[in-house]
């Protein structure tokens, strides 16, 4: 009867940190070449797909932020223009009265509305990609961690012949 145990360096626990898979004990990022050896084919595919989705969501989040900034700037400019027009309305300044104030405010309002719609249009796929990326990477980590903690009892070849094997 023989008993073998794993040493602590033979199996590690993984966790996700900032879109990367890291060693849970040391927080060191595990390179893709090592992950390909550690993970089964489906888990590695989940990780690669999640990583691509995460990278793909970055420019979309940038566009979302840019649209939000332009939209907010237009609404602030509209508010300032209207306030200036009302403040100067009683001083008989032709340039700031009437059509200019109304049309200028309307133009800023419309541009702000278009960029607000752009914010929503970019935010939806950004959010979907980010959630899907997290789900895929977490699936790869959970699959590996579950596999490394499973115990199986079987009958088969051992280093010393044939017998019962307990793998954990």
JSON list of C-alpha atoms in Angstrom, two decimals:
[
{"chain": "A", "resi": 1, "resn": "UNK", "atom": "CA", "xyz": [0.00, 0.00, 0.00]},
{"chain": "A", "resi": 2, "resn": "UNK", "atom": "CA", "xyz": [1.45, 3.32, -1.07]},
{"chain": "A", "resi": 3, "resn": "UNK", "atom": "CA", "xyz": [0.22, 6.84, -0.51]},
{"chain": "A", "resi": 4, "resn": "UNK", "atom": "CA", "xyz": [1.33, 9.88, -2.46]},
{"chain": "A", "resi": 5, "resn": "UNK", "atom": "CA", "xyz": [0.45, 13.47, -1.68]},
{"chain": "A", "resi": 6, "resn": "UNK", "atom": "CA", "xyz": [0.76, 16.61, -3.72]},
{"chain": "A", "resi": 7, "resn": "UNK", "atom": "CA", "xyz": [3.22, 19.20, -2.61]},
{"chain": "A", "resi": 8, "resn": "UNK", "atom": "CA", "xyz": [2.06, 22.79, -2.38]},
{"chain": "A", "resi": 9, "resn": "UNK", "atom": "CA", "xyz": [3.90, 23.78, -5.54]},
{"chain": "A", "resi": 10, "resn": "UNK", "atom": "CA", "xyz": [2.21, 21.16, -7.75]},
{"chain": "A", "resi": 11, "resn": "UNK", "atom": "CA", "xyz": [-1.20, 22.78, -7.71]},
{"chain": "A", "resi": 12, "resn": "UNK", "atom": "CA", "xyz": [-2.18, 26.35, -7.15]},
{"chain": "A", "resi": 13, "resn": "UNK", "atom": "CA", "xyz": [-5.41, 28.23, -6.75]},
{"chain": "A", "resi": 14, "resn": "UNK", "atom": "CA", "xyz": [-6.22, 30.86, -9.35]},
{"chain": "A", "resi": 15, "resn": "UNK", "atom": "CA", "xyz": [-8.15, 34.10, -9.14]},
{"chain": "A", "resi": 16, "resn": "UNK", "atom": "CA", "xyz": [-9.09, 36.89, -11.50]},
{"chain": "A", "resi": 17, "resn": "UNK", "atom": "CA", "xyz": [-7.58, 40.33, -11.01]},
{"chain": "A", "resi": 18, "resn": "UNK", "atom": "CA", "xyz": [-8.08, 43.21, -13.45]},
{"chain": "A", "resi": 19, "resn": "UNK", "atom": "CA", "xyz": [-8.89, 40.90, -16.33]},
{"chain": "A", "resi": 20, "resn": "UNK", "atom": "CA", "xyz": [-5.87, 38.66, -15.77]},
{"chain": "A", "resi": 21, "resn": "UNK", "atom": "CA", "xyz": [-5.60, 35.28, -14.12]},
{"chain": "A", "resi": 22, "resn": "UNK", "atom": "CA", "xyz": [-3.20, 35.34, -11.19]},
{"chain": "A", "resi": 23, "resn": "UNK", "atom": "CA", "xyz": [-1.82, 32.93, -8.64]},
{"chain": "A", "resi": 24, "resn": "UNK", "atom": "CA", "xyz": [-4.07, 33.39, -5.58]},
{"chain": "A", "resi": 25, "resn": "UNK", "atom": "CA", "xyz": [-1.19, 32.94, -3.15]},
{"chain": "A", "resi": 26, "resn": "UNK", "atom": "CA", "xyz": [1.33, 35.34, -4.72]},
{"chain": "A", "resi": 27, "resn": "UNK", "atom": "CA", "xyz": [-0.86, 37.62, -6.90]},
{"chain": "A", "resi": 28, "resn": "UNK", "atom": "CA", "xyz": [1.58, 37.08, -9.78]},
{"chain": "A", "resi": 29, "resn": "UNK", "atom": "CA", "xyz": [0.08, 37.21, -13.26]},
{"chain": "A", "resi": 30, "resn": "UNK", "atom": "CA", "xyz": [0.30, 33.83, -14.98]},
{"chain": "A", "resi": 31, "resn": "UNK", "atom": "CA", "xyz": [1.44, 34.16, -18.61]},
{"chain": "A", "resi": 32, "resn": "UNK", "atom": "CA", "xyz": [-0.69, 32.79, -21.44]},
{"chain": "A", "resi": 33, "resn": "UNK", "atom": "CA", "xyz": [1.85, 30.07, -22.24]},
{"chain": "A", "resi": 34, "resn": "UNK", "atom": "CA", "xyz": [1.51, 28.69, -18.70]},
{"chain": "A", "resi": 35, "resn": "UNK", "atom": "CA", "xyz": [-2.26, 29.05, -18.69]},
{"chain": "A", "resi": 36, "resn": "UNK", "atom": "CA", "xyz": [-2.45, 27.02, -21.87]},
{"chain": "A", "resi": 37, "resn": "UNK", "atom": "CA", "xyz": [-0.68, 24.15, -20.04]},
{"chain": "A", "resi": 38, "resn": "UNK", "atom": "CA", "xyz": [-2.71, 24.52, -16.82]},
{"chain": "A", "resi": 39, "resn": "UNK", "atom": "CA", "xyz": [-6.24, 24.95, -18.16]},
{"chain": "A", "resi": 40, "resn": "UNK", "atom": "CA", "xyz": [-8.21, 22.43, -20.14]},
{"chain": "A", "resi": 41, "resn": "UNK", "atom": "CA", "xyz": [-9.13, 23.37, -23.72]},
{"chain": "A", "resi": 42, "resn": "UNK", "atom": "CA", "xyz": [-12.60, 24.76, -22.92]},
{"chain": "A", "resi": 43, "resn": "UNK", "atom": "CA", "xyz": [-11.38, 26.80, -19.95]},
{"chain": "A", "resi": 44, "resn": "UNK", "atom": "CA", "xyz": [-8.49, 28.23, -21.94]},
{"chain": "A", "resi": 45, "resn": "UNK", "atom": "CA", "xyz": [-10.89, 29.15, -24.76]},
{"chain": "A", "resi": 46, "resn": "UNK", "atom": "CA", "xyz": [-13.15, 30.90, -22.19]},
{"chain": "A", "resi": 47, "resn": "UNK", "atom": "CA", "xyz": [-10.15, 32.85, -20.89]},
{"chain": "A", "resi": 48, "resn": "UNK", "atom": "CA", "xyz": [-9.01, 33.91, -24.39]},
{"chain": "A", "resi": 49, "resn": "UNK", "atom": "CA", "xyz": [-12.54, 34.93, -25.39]},
{"chain": "A", "resi": 50, "resn": "UNK", "atom": "CA", "xyz": [-12.98, 36.87, -22.13]},
{"chain": "A", "resi": 51, "resn": "UNK", "atom": "CA", "xyz": [-9.65, 38.62, -22.59]},
{"chain": "A", "resi": 52, "resn": "UNK", "atom": "CA", "xyz": [-10.56, 39.64, -26.15]},
{"chain": "A", "resi": 53, "resn": "UNK", "atom": "CA", "xyz": [-13.92, 40.96, -24.98]},
{"chain": "A", "resi": 54, "resn": "UNK", "atom": "CA", "xyz": [-12.23, 42.97, -22.22]},
{"chain": "A", "resi": 55, "resn": "UNK", "atom": "CA", "xyz": [-9.78, 44.51, -24.68]},
{"chain": "A", "resi": 56, "resn": "UNK", "atom": "CA", "xyz": [-12.60, 45.20, -27.15]},
{"chain": "A", "resi": 57, "resn": "UNK", "atom": "CA", "xyz": [-14.63, 47.02, -24.51]},
{"chain": "A", "resi": 58, "resn": "UNK", "atom": "CA", "xyz": [-11.85, 49.53, -23.71]},
{"chain": "A", "resi": 59, "resn": "UNK", "atom": "CA", "xyz": [-12.32, 51.77, -26.80]},
{"chain": "A", "resi": 60, "resn": "UNK", "atom": "CA", "xyz": [-16.09, 51.58, -26.36]},
{"chain": "A", "resi": 61, "resn": "UNK", "atom": "CA", "xyz": [-15.76, 52.82, -22.77]},
{"chain": "A", "resi": 62, "resn": "UNK", "atom": "CA", "xyz": [-13.53, 55.64, -24.09]},
{"chain": "A", "resi": 63, "resn": "UNK", "atom": "CA", "xyz": [-16.20, 56.65, -26.62]},
{"chain": "A", "resi": 64, "resn": "UNK", "atom": "CA", "xyz": [-18.84, 56.47, -23.89]},
{"chain": "A", "resi": 65, "resn": "UNK", "atom": "CA", "xyz": [-16.82, 58.84, -21.69]},
{"chain": "A", "resi": 66, "resn": "UNK", "atom": "CA", "xyz": [-16.09, 61.22, -24.59]},
{"chain": "A", "resi": 67, "resn": "UNK", "atom": "CA", "xyz": [-19.77, 61.43, -25.55]},
{"chain": "A", "resi": 68, "resn": "UNK", "atom": "CA", "xyz": [-20.75, 62.04, -21.93]},
{"chain": "A", "resi": 69, "resn": "UNK", "atom": "CA", "xyz": [-18.21, 64.87, -21.59]},
{"chain": "A", "resi": 70, "resn": "UNK", "atom": "CA", "xyz": [-19.30, 66.57, -24.83]},
{"chain": "A", "resi": 71, "resn": "UNK", "atom": "CA", "xyz": [-22.96, 66.19, -23.89]},
{"chain": "A", "resi": 72, "resn": "UNK", "atom": "CA", "xyz": [-22.43, 67.67, -20.44]},
{"chain": "A", "resi": 73, "resn": "UNK", "atom": "CA", "xyz": [-20.36, 70.52, -21.94]},
{"chain": "A", "resi": 74, "resn": "UNK", "atom": "CA", "xyz": [-23.15, 71.35, -24.40]},
{"chain": "A", "resi": 75, "resn": "UNK", "atom": "CA", "xyz": [-25.75, 71.47, -21.65]},
{"chain": "A", "resi": 76, "resn": "UNK", "atom": "CA", "xyz": [-23.51, 73.70, -19.52]},
{"chain": "A", "resi": 77, "resn": "UNK", "atom": "CA", "xyz": [-22.89, 75.98, -22.52]},
{"chain": "A", "resi": 78, "resn": "UNK", "atom": "CA", "xyz": [-26.64, 76.14, -23.19]},
{"chain": "A", "resi": 79, "resn": "UNK", "atom": "CA", "xyz": [-27.30, 77.12, -19.61]},
{"chain": "A", "resi": 80, "resn": "UNK", "atom": "CA", "xyz": [-24.58, 79.79, -19.67]},
{"chain": "A", "resi": 81, "resn": "UNK", "atom": "CA", "xyz": [-25.79, 81.18, -23.02]},
{"chain": "A", "resi": 82, "resn": "UNK", "atom": "CA", "xyz": [-29.37, 81.46, -21.81]},
{"chain": "A", "resi": 83, "resn": "UNK", "atom": "CA", "xyz": [-28.27, 83.09, -18.56]},
{"chain": "A", "resi": 84, "resn": "UNK", "atom": "CA", "xyz": [-26.10, 85.61, -20.46]},
{"chain": "A", "resi": 85, "resn": "UNK", "atom": "CA", "xyz": [-28.90, 86.39, -22.89]},
{"chain": "A", "resi": 86, "resn": "UNK", "atom": "CA", "xyz": [-31.36, 87.06, -20.09]},
{"chain": "A", "resi": 87, "resn": "UNK", "atom": "CA", "xyz": [-28.81, 89.15, -18.18]},
{"chain": "A", "resi": 88, "resn": "UNK", "atom": "CA", "xyz": [-28.00, 91.30, -21.22]},
{"chain": "A", "resi": 89, "resn": "UNK", "atom": "CA", "xyz": [-31.54, 91.41, -22.63]},
{"chain": "A", "resi": 90, "resn": "UNK", "atom": "CA", "xyz": [-32.36, 94.63, -20.82]},
{"chain": "A", "resi": 91, "resn": "UNK", "atom": "CA", "xyz": [-29.17, 96.45, -21.90]},
{"chain": "A", "resi": 92, "resn": "UNK", "atom": "CA", "xyz": [-30.15, 96.66, -25.58]},
{"chain": "A", "resi": 93, "resn": "UNK", "atom": "CA", "xyz": [-27.36, 94.53, -27.02]},
{"chain": "A", "resi": 94, "resn": "UNK", "atom": "CA", "xyz": [-28.52, 93.48, -30.47]},
{"chain": "A", "resi": 95, "resn": "UNK", "atom": "CA", "xyz": [-26.05, 90.61, -30.81]},
{"chain": "A", "resi": 96, "resn": "UNK", "atom": "CA", "xyz": [-27.28, 88.80, -27.73]},
{"chain": "A", "resi": 97, "resn": "UNK", "atom": "CA", "xyz": [-30.99, 89.31, -28.19]},
{"chain": "A", "resi": 98, "resn": "UNK", "atom": "CA", "xyz": [-33.67, 87.44, -30.00]},
{"chain": "A", "resi": 99, "resn": "UNK", "atom": "CA", "xyz": [-32.80, 84.91, -32.66]},
{"chain": "A", "resi": 100, "resn": "UNK", "atom": "CA", "xyz": [-29.15, 84.41, -31.69]},
{"chain": "A", "resi": 101, "resn": "UNK", "atom": "CA", "xyz": [-29.99, 83.49, -28.12]},
{"chain": "A", "resi": 102, "resn": "UNK", "atom": "CA", "xyz": [-32.80, 81.17, -29.10]},
{"chain": "A", "resi": 103, "resn": "UNK", "atom": "CA", "xyz": [-31.00, 79.52, -32.04]},
{"chain": "A", "resi": 104, "resn": "UNK", "atom": "CA", "xyz": [-27.66, 79.25, -30.22]},
{"chain": "A", "resi": 105, "resn": "UNK", "atom": "CA", "xyz": [-29.27, 77.66, -27.19]},
{"chain": "A", "resi": 106, "resn": "UNK", "atom": "CA", "xyz": [-31.27, 75.31, -29.42]},
{"chain": "A", "resi": 107, "resn": "UNK", "atom": "CA", "xyz": [-28.12, 74.27, -31.33]},
{"chain": "A", "resi": 108, "resn": "UNK", "atom": "CA", "xyz": [-26.23, 73.49, -28.12]},
{"chain": "A", "resi": 109, "resn": "UNK", "atom": "CA", "xyz": [-29.27, 71.66, -26.78]},
{"chain": "A", "resi": 110, "resn": "UNK", "atom": "CA", "xyz": [-29.57, 69.49, -29.92]},
{"chain": "A", "resi": 111, "resn": "UNK", "atom": "CA", "xyz": [-25.83, 68.72, -30.06]},
{"chain": "A", "resi": 112, "resn": "UNK", "atom": "CA", "xyz": [-25.91, 67.82, -26.37]},
{"chain": "A", "resi": 113, "resn": "UNK", "atom": "CA", "xyz": [-28.89, 65.56, -26.99]},
{"chain": "A", "resi": 114, "resn": "UNK", "atom": "CA", "xyz": [-27.13, 63.78, -29.86]},
{"chain": "A", "resi": 115, "resn": "UNK", "atom": "CA", "xyz": [-24.05, 63.14, -27.74]},
{"chain": "A", "resi": 116, "resn": "UNK", "atom": "CA", "xyz": [-26.24, 62.00, -24.84]},
{"chain": "A", "resi": 117, "resn": "UNK", "atom": "CA", "xyz": [-27.78, 59.44, -27.21]},
{"chain": "A", "resi": 118, "resn": "UNK", "atom": "CA", "xyz": [-24.23, 58.48, -28.26]},
{"chain": "A", "resi": 119, "resn": "UNK", "atom": "CA", "xyz": [-23.36, 57.94, -24.62]},
{"chain": "A", "resi": 120, "resn": "UNK", "atom": "CA", "xyz": [-26.18, 55.42, -24.29]},
{"chain": "A", "resi": 121, "resn": "UNK", "atom": "CA", "xyz": [-25.39, 53.81, -27.65]},
{"chain": "A", "resi": 122, "resn": "UNK", "atom": "CA", "xyz": [-21.77, 53.18, -26.62]},
{"chain": "A", "resi": 123, "resn": "UNK", "atom": "CA", "xyz": [-22.52, 52.34, -22.98]},
{"chain": "A", "resi": 124, "resn": "UNK", "atom": "CA", "xyz": [-24.80, 49.39, -23.80]},
{"chain": "A", "resi": 125, "resn": "UNK", "atom": "CA", "xyz": [-22.28, 47.27, -25.78]},
{"chain": "A", "resi": 126, "resn": "UNK", "atom": "CA", "xyz": [-19.48, 48.34, -23.40]},
{"chain": "A", "resi": 127, "resn": "UNK", "atom": "CA", "xyz": [-21.44, 47.01, -20.46]},
{"chain": "A", "resi": 128, "resn": "UNK", "atom": "CA", "xyz": [-22.42, 43.81, -22.24]},
{"chain": "A", "resi": 129, "resn": "UNK", "atom": "CA", "xyz": [-18.81, 43.10, -23.28]},
{"chain": "A", "resi": 130, "resn": "UNK", "atom": "CA", "xyz": [-17.49, 43.83, -19.80]},
{"chain": "A", "resi": 131, "resn": "UNK", "atom": "CA", "xyz": [-20.02, 41.56, -18.09]},
{"chain": "A", "resi": 132, "resn": "UNK", "atom": "CA", "xyz": [-19.43, 38.78, -20.64]},
{"chain": "A", "resi": 133, "resn": "UNK", "atom": "CA", "xyz": [-15.65, 39.14, -20.24]},
{"chain": "A", "resi": 134, "resn": "UNK", "atom": "CA", "xyz": [-15.87, 38.81, -16.46]},
{"chain": "A", "resi": 135, "resn": "UNK", "atom": "CA", "xyz": [-18.15, 35.80, -16.79]},
{"chain": "A", "resi": 136, "resn": "UNK", "atom": "CA", "xyz": [-15.84, 33.99, -19.22]},
{"chain": "A", "resi": 137, "resn": "UNK", "atom": "CA", "xyz": [-12.67, 34.62, -17.21]},
{"chain": "A", "resi": 138, "resn": "UNK", "atom": "CA", "xyz": [-14.41, 33.64, -13.97]},
{"chain": "A", "resi": 139, "resn": "UNK", "atom": "CA", "xyz": [-15.62, 30.41, -15.64]},
{"chain": "A", "resi": 140, "resn": "UNK", "atom": "CA", "xyz": [-12.03, 29.53, -16.57]},
{"chain": "A", "resi": 141, "resn": "UNK", "atom": "CA", "xyz": [-10.79, 30.24, -13.02]},
{"chain": "A", "resi": 142, "resn": "UNK", "atom": "CA", "xyz": [-13.66, 28.36, -11.38]},
{"chain": "A", "resi": 143, "resn": "UNK", "atom": "CA", "xyz": [-13.20, 25.38, -13.68]},
{"chain": "A", "resi": 144, "resn": "UNK", "atom": "CA", "xyz": [-9.50, 25.12, -12.82]},
{"chain": "A", "resi": 145, "resn": "UNK", "atom": "CA", "xyz": [-10.01, 25.63, -9.08]},
{"chain": "A", "resi": 146, "resn": "UNK", "atom": "CA", "xyz": [-12.81, 23.06, -8.98]},
{"chain": "A", "resi": 147, "resn": "UNK", "atom": "CA", "xyz": [-10.74, 20.54, -10.91]},
{"chain": "A", "resi": 148, "resn": "UNK", "atom": "CA", "xyz": [-7.76, 21.00, -8.62]},
{"chain": "A", "resi": 149, "resn": "UNK", "atom": "CA", "xyz": [-9.82, 20.34, -5.48]},
{"chain": "A", "resi": 150, "resn": "UNK", "atom": "CA", "xyz": [-11.74, 17.31, -6.78]},
{"chain": "A", "resi": 151, "resn": "UNK", "atom": "CA", "xyz": [-10.83, 13.92, -5.34]},
{"chain": "A", "resi": 152, "resn": "UNK", "atom": "CA", "xyz": [-11.24, 10.78, -7.40]},
{"chain": "A", "resi": 153, "resn": "UNK", "atom": "CA", "xyz": [-10.85, 7.17, -6.38]},
{"chain": "A", "resi": 154, "resn": "UNK", "atom": "CA", "xyz": [-10.04, 4.76, -9.14]},
{"chain": "A", "resi": 155, "resn": "UNK", "atom": "CA", "xyz": [-8.42, 1.50, -10.05]},
{"chain": "A", "resi": 156, "resn": "UNK", "atom": "CA", "xyz": [-5.48, 1.62, -12.41]},
{"chain": "A", "resi": 157, "resn": "UNK", "atom": "CA", "xyz": [-1.77, 1.75, -12.96]},
{"chain": "A", "resi": 158, "resn": "UNK", "atom": "CA", "xyz": [0.45, 3.23, -10.28]},
{"chain": "A", "resi": 159, "resn": "UNK", "atom": "CA", "xyz": [4.19, 3.78, -10.14]},
{"chain": "A", "resi": 160, "resn": "UNK", "atom": "CA", "xyz": [4.56, 0.37, -8.50]},
{"chain": "A", "resi": 161, "resn": "UNK", "atom": "CA", "xyz": [2.03, -1.68, -10.42]},
{"chain": "A", "resi": 162, "resn": "UNK", "atom": "CA", "xyz": [-1.78, -1.87, -10.41]},
{"chain": "A", "resi": 163, "resn": "UNK", "atom": "CA", "xyz": [-4.01, -0.81, -7.57]},
{"chain": "A", "resi": 164, "resn": "UNK", "atom": "CA", "xyz": [-6.37, 1.74, -6.12]},
{"chain": "A", "resi": 165, "resn": "UNK", "atom": "CA", "xyz": [-5.49, 5.35, -6.87]},
{"chain": "A", "resi": 166, "resn": "UNK", "atom": "CA", "xyz": [-6.72, 8.38, -5.00]},
{"chain": "A", "resi": 167, "resn": "UNK", "atom": "CA", "xyz": [-6.18, 11.61, -6.92]},
{"chain": "A", "resi": 168, "resn": "UNK", "atom": "CA", "xyz": [-6.69, 14.97, -5.28]}
]
